[in-house]
């Protein structure tokens, strides 16, 4: 039997689609707690068509890939593969989660040199081929590594993003929401600065329903507000350490934060997220990467926004920048930045 030929409506119009279909592809370097949980969360989101896991322990990566594939029939048809650094060249986003686990005795800074060397190798292998995608760094110390990756790669600062304080901001908003007994989606508050002990949960310009926290508290007749809010800020700062003490590592929160950032990128959302990137000179914080509210779209960071700060918050931001700058200098002693 012969099928009739399908004619194009006009002789000179092609029947082939004119737009090349591109399936979103995410590469994850480091298939440990953070990398594998992020792969799972991404798969459940249904956003990427392909997820490639890269780890120096290929057996571990293989194990995660097979485990994740077992979830396919219950979730989304996502291609999940074990790959190598060359797969990062064609990825829309390469997530870096390789590094030193938090479950050991090493602090964020003690793992700096080891993770710095991993990242330097990756940047040499991948970025010198001028990949078109975005580098999204989660490995700690994330601000130092974001700055170093930007310098080493030669990529525009808009395409080298650190997860920064996106996770801390979600912790802060959740705690404020619990305090006021409202939904965290309705709390507009940011943690800025270093993803670390010097971070600044900004209370002065936080808003709920268009009201400052002082006004909202007055509305609810909450007593002794200053000390409650200071406790929330302090609990936000220590939240990661508390989880690590209890179970050795944190990965659900950061995986969700990474998926949120990727959603903003793949869907060109122009979402405002506290991610880490090179800070502009006009901020007068020196040559450093840290988190400020930033507009994130298909091209990465479209714009870094200023935050209204009171005098002590501004001083704390300067001190936080100084902490990151010191660590950048210390990494530079082993690998020039
Ligand atoms: P993990 O030890 O479970 O995983 C790290 C993985 O990296 C391992 O599988 C290891 O084999 C792999 N790896 C190491 N060197 C590599 C290389 N050269 N190439 C490829 N893979 C390599 O650690 P984890 O708990 O998943 O944490 C990973 C990183 O994420 C750490 O730096 C941690 O501090 C950081 N982290 C960041 C946040 C955040 O908010 N930014 C939150 C949690 C964890």
mmCIF file of N, CA and C in Angstrom, residues 138-194:
data_model
loop_
_atom_site.group_PDB
_atom_site.id
_atom_site.type_symbol
_atom_site.label_atom_id
_atom_site.label_comp_id
_atom_site.label_asym_id
_atom_site.label_seq_id
_atom_site.Cartn_x
_atom_site.Cartn_y
_atom_site.Cartn_z
ATOM 1 N N UNK A 138 27.346 24.892 43.568
ATOM 2 C CA UNK A 138 26.787 24.681 44.909
ATOM 3 C C UNK A 138 27.877 24.294 45.900
ATOM 4 N N UNK A 139 29.012 23.788 45.381
ATOM 5 C CA UNK A 139 30.087 23.334 46.272
ATOM 6 C C UNK A 139 30.561 24.487 47.152
ATOM 7 N N UNK A 140 30.917 24.140 48.364
ATOM 8 C CA UNK A 140 31.377 25.153 49.326
ATOM 9 C C UNK A 140 32.890 25.276 49.381
ATOM 10 N N UNK A 141 33.400 26.424 49.716
ATOM 11 C CA UNK A 141 32.693 27.669 50.040
ATOM 12 C C UNK A 141 32.207 28.331 48.741
ATOM 13 N N UNK A 142 30.906 28.400 48.615
ATOM 14 C CA UNK A 142 30.299 28.674 47.315
ATOM 15 C C UNK A 142 30.665 30.052 46.750
ATOM 16 N N UNK A 143 30.796 31.067 47.605
ATOM 17 C CA UNK A 143 31.091 32.409 47.089
ATOM 18 C C UNK A 143 32.518 32.499 46.547
ATOM 19 N N UNK A 144 33.439 31.883 47.268
ATOM 20 C CA UNK A 144 34.845 31.884 46.848
ATOM 21 C C UNK A 144 34.968 31.133 45.521
ATOM 22 N N UNK A 145 34.306 29.966 45.439
ATOM 23 C CA UNK A 145 34.403 29.140 44.234
ATOM 24 C C UNK A 145 33.696 29.793 43.048
ATOM 25 N N UNK A 146 32.636 30.526 43.313
ATOM 26 C CA UNK A 146 31.931 31.227 42.228
ATOM 27 C C UNK A 146 32.850 32.303 41.645
ATOM 28 N N UNK A 147 33.517 33.011 42.534
ATOM 29 C CA UNK A 147 34.438 34.062 42.075
ATOM 30 C C UNK A 147 35.587 33.438 41.276
ATOM 31 N N UNK A 148 36.163 32.359 41.840
ATOM 32 C CA UNK A 148 37.302 31.707 41.178
ATOM 33 C C UNK A 148 36.867 31.145 39.822
ATOM 34 N N UNK A 149 35.703 30.503 39.775
ATOM 35 C CA UNK A 149 35.239 29.900 38.509
ATOM 36 C C UNK A 149 35.015 30.981 37.456
ATOM 37 N N UNK A 150 34.520 32.125 37.899
ATOM 38 C CA UNK A 150 34.315 33.234 36.952
ATOM 39 C C UNK A 150 35.657 33.679 36.375
ATOM 40 N N UNK A 151 36.631 33.844 37.259
ATOM 41 C CA UNK A 151 37.952 34.289 36.813
ATOM 42 C C UNK A 151 38.612 33.246 35.910
ATOM 43 N N UNK A 152 38.617 31.975 36.367
ATOM 44 C CA UNK A 152 39.318 30.925 35.623
ATOM 45 C C UNK A 152 38.667 30.672 34.261
ATOM 46 N N UNK A 153 37.350 30.769 34.223
ATOM 47 C CA UNK A 153 36.630 30.356 33.005
ATOM 48 C C UNK A 153 36.660 31.416 31.916
ATOM 49 N N UNK A 154 36.737 32.669 32.292
ATOM 50 C CA UNK A 154 36.635 33.727 31.289
ATOM 51 C C UNK A 154 35.207 33.907 30.802
ATOM 52 N N UNK A 155 34.249 33.199 31.421
ATOM 53 C CA UNK A 155 32.842 33.365 31.029
ATOM 54 C C UNK A 155 32.326 34.693 31.562
ATOM 55 N N UNK A 156 31.277 35.243 30.970
ATOM 56 C CA UNK A 156 30.701 36.467 31.535
ATOM 57 C C UNK A 156 30.189 36.185 32.954
ATOM 58 N N UNK A 157 30.287 37.167 33.834
ATOM 59 C CA UNK A 157 29.870 36.978 35.228
ATOM 60 C C UNK A 157 28.402 36.552 35.309
ATOM 61 N N UNK A 158 27.602 36.950 34.328
ATOM 62 C CA UNK A 158 26.181 36.606 34.344
ATOM 63 C C UNK A 158 25.944 35.105 34.196
ATOM 64 N N UNK A 159 26.947 34.379 33.685
ATOM 65 C CA UNK A 159 26.777 32.936 33.456
ATOM 66 C C UNK A 159 27.526 32.071 34.447
ATOM 67 N N UNK A 160 28.057 32.679 35.493
ATOM 68 C CA UNK A 160 28.696 31.904 36.571
ATOM 69 C C UNK A 160 27.964 32.263 37.864
ATOM 70 N N UNK A 161 27.094 31.369 38.274
ATOM 71 C CA UNK A 161 26.174 31.656 39.381
ATOM 72 C C UNK A 161 26.453 30.707 40.545
ATOM 73 N N UNK A 162 26.466 31.249 41.742
ATOM 74 C CA UNK A 162 26.571 30.395 42.921
ATOM 75 C C UNK A 162 25.190 30.282 43.567
ATOM 76 N N UNK A 163 24.901 29.120 44.148
ATOM 77 C CA UNK A 163 23.591 28.979 44.814
ATOM 78 C C UNK A 163 23.478 29.971 45.973
ATOM 79 N N UNK A 164 24.629 30.390 46.478
ATOM 80 C CA UNK A 164 24.684 31.497 47.441
ATOM 81 C C UNK A 164 23.763 31.326 48.632
ATOM 82 N N UNK A 165 23.034 32.395 48.933
ATOM 83 C CA UNK A 165 22.146 32.359 50.094
ATOM 84 C C UNK A 165 20.695 32.041 49.700
ATOM 85 N N UNK A 166 20.514 31.428 48.524
ATOM 86 C CA UNK A 166 19.133 31.071 48.148
ATOM 87 C C UNK A 166 18.529 30.130 49.201
ATOM 88 N N UNK A 167 19.347 29.188 49.677
ATOM 89 C CA UNK A 167 18.875 28.257 50.702
ATOM 90 C C UNK A 167 18.640 28.984 52.035
ATOM 91 N N UNK A 168 19.571 29.864 52.405
ATOM 92 C CA UNK A 168 19.430 30.603 53.675
ATOM 93 C C UNK A 168 18.191 31.498 53.647
ATOM 94 N N UNK A 169 17.935 32.087 52.475
ATOM 95 C CA UNK A 169 16.742 32.931 52.335
ATOM 96 C C UNK A 169 15.477 32.116 52.562
ATOM 97 N N UNK A 170 15.451 30.884 52.041
ATOM 98 C CA UNK A 170 14.247 30.061 52.242
ATOM 99 C C UNK A 170 14.102 29.686 53.726
ATOM 100 N N UNK A 171 15.246 29.452 54.386
ATOM 101 C CA UNK A 171 15.203 29.143 55.831
ATOM 102 C C UNK A 171 14.665 30.337 56.613
ATOM 103 N N UNK A 172 15.097 31.508 56.222
ATOM 104 C CA UNK A 172 14.702 32.754 56.902
ATOM 105 C C UNK A 172 13.202 32.992 56.707
ATOM 106 N N UNK A 173 12.759 32.867 55.470
ATOM 107 C CA UNK A 173 11.342 33.119 55.173
ATOM 108 C C UNK A 173 10.454 32.112 55.901
ATOM 109 N N UNK A 174 10.910 30.858 55.953
ATOM 110 C CA UNK A 174 10.096 29.847 56.642
ATOM 111 C C UNK A 174 9.974 30.161 58.130
ATOM 112 N N UNK A 175 11.085 30.574 58.728
ATOM 113 C CA UNK A 175 11.044 30.875 60.170
ATOM 114 C C UNK A 175 10.179 32.096 60.460
ATOM 115 N N UNK A 176 10.278 33.105 59.612
ATOM 116 C CA UNK A 176 9.429 34.291 59.805
ATOM 117 C C UNK A 176 7.958 33.901 59.622
ATOM 118 N N UNK A 177 7.704 33.055 58.620
ATOM 119 C CA UNK A 177 6.325 32.622 58.348
ATOM 120 C C UNK A 177 5.752 31.854 59.536
ATOM 121 N N UNK A 178 6.586 30.996 60.122
ATOM 122 C CA UNK A 178 6.125 30.224 61.293
ATOM 123 C C UNK A 178 5.831 31.161 62.459
ATOM 124 N N UNK A 179 6.694 32.146 62.611
ATOM 125 C CA UNK A 179 6.539 33.105 63.708
ATOM 126 C C UNK A 179 5.210 33.856 63.583
ATOM 127 N N UNK A 180 4.892 34.271 62.366
ATOM 128 C CA UNK A 180 3.674 35.064 62.151
ATOM 129 C C UNK A 180 2.453 34.204 61.806
ATOM 130 N N UNK A 181 2.691 32.891 61.667
ATOM 131 C CA UNK A 181 1.616 31.943 61.294
ATOM 132 C C UNK A 181 0.973 32.343 59.962
ATOM 133 N N UNK A 182 1.820 32.543 58.981
ATOM 134 C CA UNK A 182 1.347 32.840 57.625
ATOM 135 C C UNK A 182 2.153 31.976 56.640
ATOM 136 N N UNK A 183 1.770 32.036 55.361
ATOM 137 C CA UNK A 183 2.494 31.250 54.355
ATOM 138 C C UNK A 183 3.837 31.893 54.041
ATOM 139 N N UNK A 184 4.872 31.060 53.881
ATOM 140 C CA UNK A 184 6.202 31.627 53.612
ATOM 141 C C UNK A 184 6.244 32.326 52.248
ATOM 142 N N UNK A 185 5.342 31.947 51.339
ATOM 143 C CA UNK A 185 5.298 32.618 50.024
ATOM 144 C C UNK A 185 4.961 34.100 50.178
ATOM 145 N N UNK A 186 4.340 34.465 51.294
ATOM 146 C CA UNK A 186 3.953 35.868 51.502
ATOM 147 C C UNK A 186 4.951 36.681 52.322
ATOM 148 N N UNK A 187 6.085 36.049 52.603
ATOM 149 C CA UNK A 187 7.140 36.778 53.323
ATOM 150 C C UNK A 187 8.194 37.197 52.307
ATOM 151 N N UNK A 188 8.428 38.489 52.200
ATOM 152 C CA UNK A 188 9.458 38.985 51.283
ATOM 153 C C UNK A 188 10.644 39.441 52.113
ATOM 154 N N UNK A 189 11.623 38.556 52.194
ATOM 155 C CA UNK A 189 12.793 38.839 53.035
ATOM 156 C C UNK A 189 13.981 38.122 52.418
ATOM 157 N N UNK A 190 15.163 38.682 52.623
ATOM 158 C CA UNK A 190 16.358 38.118 51.987
ATOM 159 C C UNK A 190 17.476 37.926 52.991
ATOM 160 N N UNK A 191 18.231 36.840 52.753
ATOM 161 C CA UNK A 191 19.529 36.714 53.419
ATOM 162 C C UNK A 191 20.558 37.053 52.349
ATOM 163 N N UNK A 192 21.457 37.959 52.663
ATOM 164 C CA UNK A 192 22.456 38.396 51.678
ATOM 165 C C UNK A 192 23.862 38.142 52.216
ATOM 166 N N UNK A 193 24.861 38.380 51.347
ATOM 167 C CA UNK A 193 26.255 38.240 51.780
ATOM 168 C C UNK A 193 26.791 36.851 51.528
ATOM 169 N N UNK A 194 27.672 36.413 52.421
ATOM 170 C CA UNK A 194 28.318 35.105 52.288
ATOM 171 C C UNK A 194 27.340 33.984 52.632
#
